Amino acid sequence: MRHQKSGKKLGRTSAHRKALWSNMVASLVNHGRIETTDVKAKELRRFAEPTIAWATSVMDVLKKPMESRSQEDKLRVVHAMRMAGRVMKDQAALRRLFGEVALRFEGRRGGYLRLTKVGFRHGDAAPVSVVELV
């Protein structure tokens, strides 16, 4: 029985799934939109939304000039980057998340992604969705 077991296995090992979500979140941050199957798109929200939320949680500090940040502010940013880095291993994408993407979502309290169903894949007729940053 799968009681209290969250998340889809997708026929992958746990290490493969972890790498899959890390790469998908990084691709989403880098490109702004990705196309994937419906199941992966819905499951991706569980990883992408909290990662973006970490970046938006320190927006008040990120808008300050570097020289005017206190030690506590610097520690908040480092903590948020490390927590987001637990999901997203790509350092360039992490910097882009905290530099550019977080500015778009300032003041937004969630719902950073839009899922749009676009049809079926040609090869295996799997339902396909587009995941994009709002």
PDB file of N, CA and C in Angstrom, residues 32-71:
ATOM      1  N   GLY A  32      12.616  29.530 -19.405  1.00  0.00           N
ATOM      2  CA  GLY A  32      11.319  30.149 -19.164  1.00  0.00           C
ATOM      3  C   GLY A  32      10.136  29.251 -19.447  1.00  0.00           C
ATOM      4  N   ARG A  33      10.301  28.292 -20.343  1.00  0.00           N
ATOM      5  CA  ARG A  33       9.226  27.336 -20.630  1.00  0.00           C
ATOM      6  C   ARG A  33       9.833  26.050 -21.160  1.00  0.00           C
ATOM      7  N   ILE A  34       9.217  24.931 -20.782  1.00  0.00           N
ATOM      8  CA  ILE A  34       9.651  23.626 -21.264  1.00  0.00           C
ATOM      9  C   ILE A  34       8.424  22.811 -21.631  1.00  0.00           C
ATOM     10  N   GLU A  35       8.625  21.833 -22.480  1.00  0.00           N
ATOM     11  CA  GLU A  35       7.544  20.948 -22.901  1.00  0.00           C
ATOM     12  C   GLU A  35       7.853  19.556 -22.367  1.00  0.00           C
ATOM     13  N   THR A  36       6.891  18.951 -21.690  1.00  0.00           N
ATOM     14  CA  THR A  36       7.086  17.642 -21.086  1.00  0.00           C
ATOM     15  C   THR A  36       5.737  16.943 -20.977  1.00  0.00           C
ATOM     16  N   THR A  37       5.747  15.721 -20.481  1.00  0.00           N
ATOM     17  CA  THR A  37       4.497  14.990 -20.326  1.00  0.00           C
ATOM     18  C   THR A  37       3.669  15.585 -19.188  1.00  0.00           C
ATOM     19  N   ASP A  38       2.375  15.326 -19.224  1.00  0.00           N
ATOM     20  CA  ASP A  38       1.477  15.880 -18.204  1.00  0.00           C
ATOM     21  C   ASP A  38       1.880  15.453 -16.794  1.00  0.00           C
ATOM     22  N   VAL A  39       2.212  14.188 -16.622  1.00  0.00           N
ATOM     23  CA  VAL A  39       2.537  13.669 -15.296  1.00  0.00           C
ATOM     24  C   VAL A  39       3.790  14.349 -14.752  1.00  0.00           C
ATOM     25  N   LYS A  40       4.807  14.470 -15.599  1.00  0.00           N
ATOM     26  CA  LYS A  40       6.034  15.145 -15.153  1.00  0.00           C
ATOM     27  C   LYS A  40       5.782  16.620 -14.877  1.00  0.00           C
ATOM     28  N   ALA A  41       4.938  17.238 -15.676  1.00  0.00           N
ATOM     29  CA  ALA A  41       4.643  18.659 -15.489  1.00  0.00           C
ATOM     30  C   ALA A  41       3.964  18.902 -14.151  1.00  0.00           C
ATOM     31  N   LYS A  42       2.991  18.067 -13.828  1.00  0.00           N
ATOM     32  CA  LYS A  42       2.289  18.232 -12.556  1.00  0.00           C
ATOM     33  C   LYS A  42       3.215  17.967 -11.378  1.00  0.00           C
ATOM     34  N   GLU A  43       4.080  16.990 -11.520  1.00  0.00           N
ATOM     35  CA  GLU A  43       5.006  16.642 -10.443  1.00  0.00           C
ATOM     36  C   GLU A  43       6.105  17.693 -10.311  1.00  0.00           C
ATOM     37  N   LEU A  44       6.460  18.344 -11.417  1.00  0.00           N
ATOM     38  CA  LEU A  44       7.508  19.368 -11.402  1.00  0.00           C
ATOM     39  C   LEU A  44       7.134  20.538 -10.504  1.00  0.00           C
ATOM     40  N   ARG A  45       5.847  20.828 -10.407  1.00  0.00           N
ATOM     41  CA  ARG A  45       5.403  21.931  -9.548  1.00  0.00           C
ATOM     42  C   ARG A  45       5.863  21.750  -8.109  1.00  0.00           C
ATOM     43  N   ARG A  46       5.908  20.500  -7.643  1.00  0.00           N
ATOM     44  CA  ARG A  46       6.301  20.228  -6.267  1.00  0.00           C
ATOM     45  C   ARG A  46       7.742  20.655  -5.981  1.00  0.00           C
ATOM     46  N   PHE A  47       8.553  20.744  -7.008  1.00  0.00           N
ATOM     47  CA  PHE A  47       9.959  21.089  -6.827  1.00  0.00           C
ATOM     48  C   PHE A  47      10.257  22.523  -7.259  1.00  0.00           C
ATOM     49  N   ALA A  48       9.616  22.986  -8.311  1.00  0.00           N
ATOM     50  CA  ALA A  48       9.918  24.310  -8.841  1.00  0.00           C
ATOM     51  C   ALA A  48       9.319  25.430  -7.985  1.00  0.00           C
ATOM     52  N   GLU A  49       8.098  25.266  -7.540  1.00  0.00           N
ATOM     53  CA  GLU A  49       7.440  26.328  -6.779  1.00  0.00           C
ATOM     54  C   GLU A  49       8.197  26.678  -5.485  1.00  0.00           C
ATOM     55  N   PRO A  50       8.577  25.707  -4.650  1.00  0.00           N
ATOM     56  CA  PRO A  50       9.324  26.065  -3.449  1.00  0.00           C
ATOM     57  C   PRO A  50      10.700  26.652  -3.753  1.00  0.00           C
ATOM     58  N   THR A  51      11.320  26.198  -4.832  1.00  0.00           N
ATOM     59  CA  THR A  51      12.632  26.721  -5.193  1.00  0.00           C
ATOM     60  C   THR A  51      12.525  28.198  -5.565  1.00  0.00           C
ATOM     61  N   ILE A  52      11.517  28.548  -6.337  1.00  0.00           N
ATOM     62  CA  ILE A  52      11.304  29.950  -6.704  1.00  0.00           C
ATOM     63  C   ILE A  52      10.903  30.756  -5.467  1.00  0.00           C
ATOM     64  N   ALA A  53      10.145  30.142  -4.572  1.00  0.00           N
ATOM     65  CA  ALA A  53       9.731  30.829  -3.349  1.00  0.00           C
ATOM     66  C   ALA A  53      10.934  31.211  -2.487  1.00  0.00           C
ATOM     67  N   TRP A  54      11.972  30.378  -2.465  1.00  0.00           N
ATOM     68  CA  TRP A  54      13.184  30.732  -1.718  1.00  0.00           C
ATOM     69  C   TRP A  54      13.823  31.985  -2.289  1.00  0.00           C
ATOM     70  N   ALA A  55      13.818  32.102  -3.612  1.00  0.00           N
ATOM     71  CA  ALA A  55      14.409  33.284  -4.242  1.00  0.00           C
ATOM     72  C   ALA A  55      13.586  34.531  -3.949  1.00  0.00           C
ATOM     73  N   THR A  56      12.263  34.418  -3.985  1.00  0.00           N
ATOM     74  CA  THR A  56      11.432  35.591  -3.750  1.00  0.00           C
ATOM     75  C   THR A  56      11.401  35.986  -2.271  1.00  0.00           C
ATOM     76  N   SER A  57      11.739  35.068  -1.389  1.00  0.00           N
ATOM     77  CA  SER A  57      11.690  35.373   0.045  1.00  0.00           C
ATOM     78  C   SER A  57      12.776  36.358   0.466  1.00  0.00           C
ATOM     79  N   VAL A  58      13.821  36.503  -0.334  1.00  0.00           N
ATOM     80  CA  VAL A  58      14.905  37.431   0.026  1.00  0.00           C
ATOM     81  C   VAL A  58      14.980  38.607  -0.948  1.00  0.00           C
ATOM     82  N   MET A  59      13.876  38.924  -1.623  1.00  0.00           N
ATOM     83  CA  MET A  59      13.885  40.013  -2.594  1.00  0.00           C
ATOM     84  C   MET A  59      14.202  41.354  -1.950  1.00  0.00           C
ATOM     85  N   ASP A  60      13.734  41.571  -0.726  1.00  0.00           N
ATOM     86  CA  ASP A  60      14.021  42.840  -0.059  1.00  0.00           C
ATOM     87  C   ASP A  60      15.522  43.037   0.123  1.00  0.00           C
ATOM     88  N   VAL A  61      16.254  41.961   0.357  1.00  0.00           N
ATOM     89  CA  VAL A  61      17.710  42.044   0.532  1.00  0.00           C
ATOM     90  C   VAL A  61      18.393  42.165  -0.820  1.00  0.00           C
ATOM     91  N   LEU A  62      17.930  41.428  -1.819  1.00  0.00           N
ATOM     92  CA  LEU A  62      18.580  41.436  -3.129  1.00  0.00           C
ATOM     93  C   LEU A  62      18.485  42.788  -3.815  1.00  0.00           C
ATOM     94  N   LYS A  63      17.467  43.589  -3.485  1.00  0.00           N
ATOM     95  CA  LYS A  63      17.328  44.907  -4.100  1.00  0.00           C
ATOM     96  C   LYS A  63      18.267  45.936  -3.483  1.00  0.00           C
ATOM     97  N   LYS A  64      18.811  45.652  -2.305  1.00  0.00           N
ATOM     98  CA  LYS A  64      19.754  46.579  -1.682  1.00  0.00           C
ATOM     99  C   LYS A  64      21.112  46.486  -2.370  1.00  0.00           C
ATOM    100  N   PRO A  65      21.860  47.577  -2.394  1.00  0.00           N
ATOM    101  CA  PRO A  65      23.236  47.488  -2.899  1.00  0.00           C
ATOM    102  C   PRO A  65      24.081  46.598  -1.991  1.00  0.00           C
ATOM    103  N   MET A  66      25.090  45.958  -2.564  1.00  0.00           N
ATOM    104  CA  MET A  66      25.915  45.006  -1.807  1.00  0.00           C
ATOM    105  C   MET A  66      26.537  45.637  -0.573  1.00  0.00           C
ATOM    106  N   GLU A  67      27.015  46.869  -0.682  1.00  0.00           N
ATOM    107  CA  GLU A  67      27.724  47.493   0.440  1.00  0.00           C
ATOM    108  C   GLU A  67      26.808  47.893   1.588  1.00  0.00           C
ATOM    109  N   SER A  68      25.501  48.011   1.324  1.00  0.00           N
ATOM    110  CA  SER A  68      24.589  48.413   2.397  1.00  0.00           C
ATOM    111  C   SER A  68      23.910  47.219   3.078  1.00  0.00           C
ATOM    112  N   ARG A  69      24.254  45.996   2.670  1.00  0.00           N
ATOM    113  CA  ARG A  69      23.658  44.814   3.295  1.00  0.00           C
ATOM    114  C   ARG A  69      24.363  44.503   4.608  1.00  0.00           C
ATOM    115  N   SER A  70      23.569  44.191   5.623  1.00  0.00           N
ATOM    116  CA  SER A  70      24.141  43.804   6.905  1.00  0.00           C
ATOM    117  C   SER A  70      24.592  42.346   6.846  1.00  0.00           C
ATOM    118  N   GLN A  71      25.290  41.935   7.881  1.00  0.00           N
ATOM    119  CA  GLN A  71      25.746  40.546   7.945  1.00  0.00           C
ATOM    120  C   GLN A  71      24.555  39.591   7.985  1.00  0.00           C
TER     121      GLN A  71
END
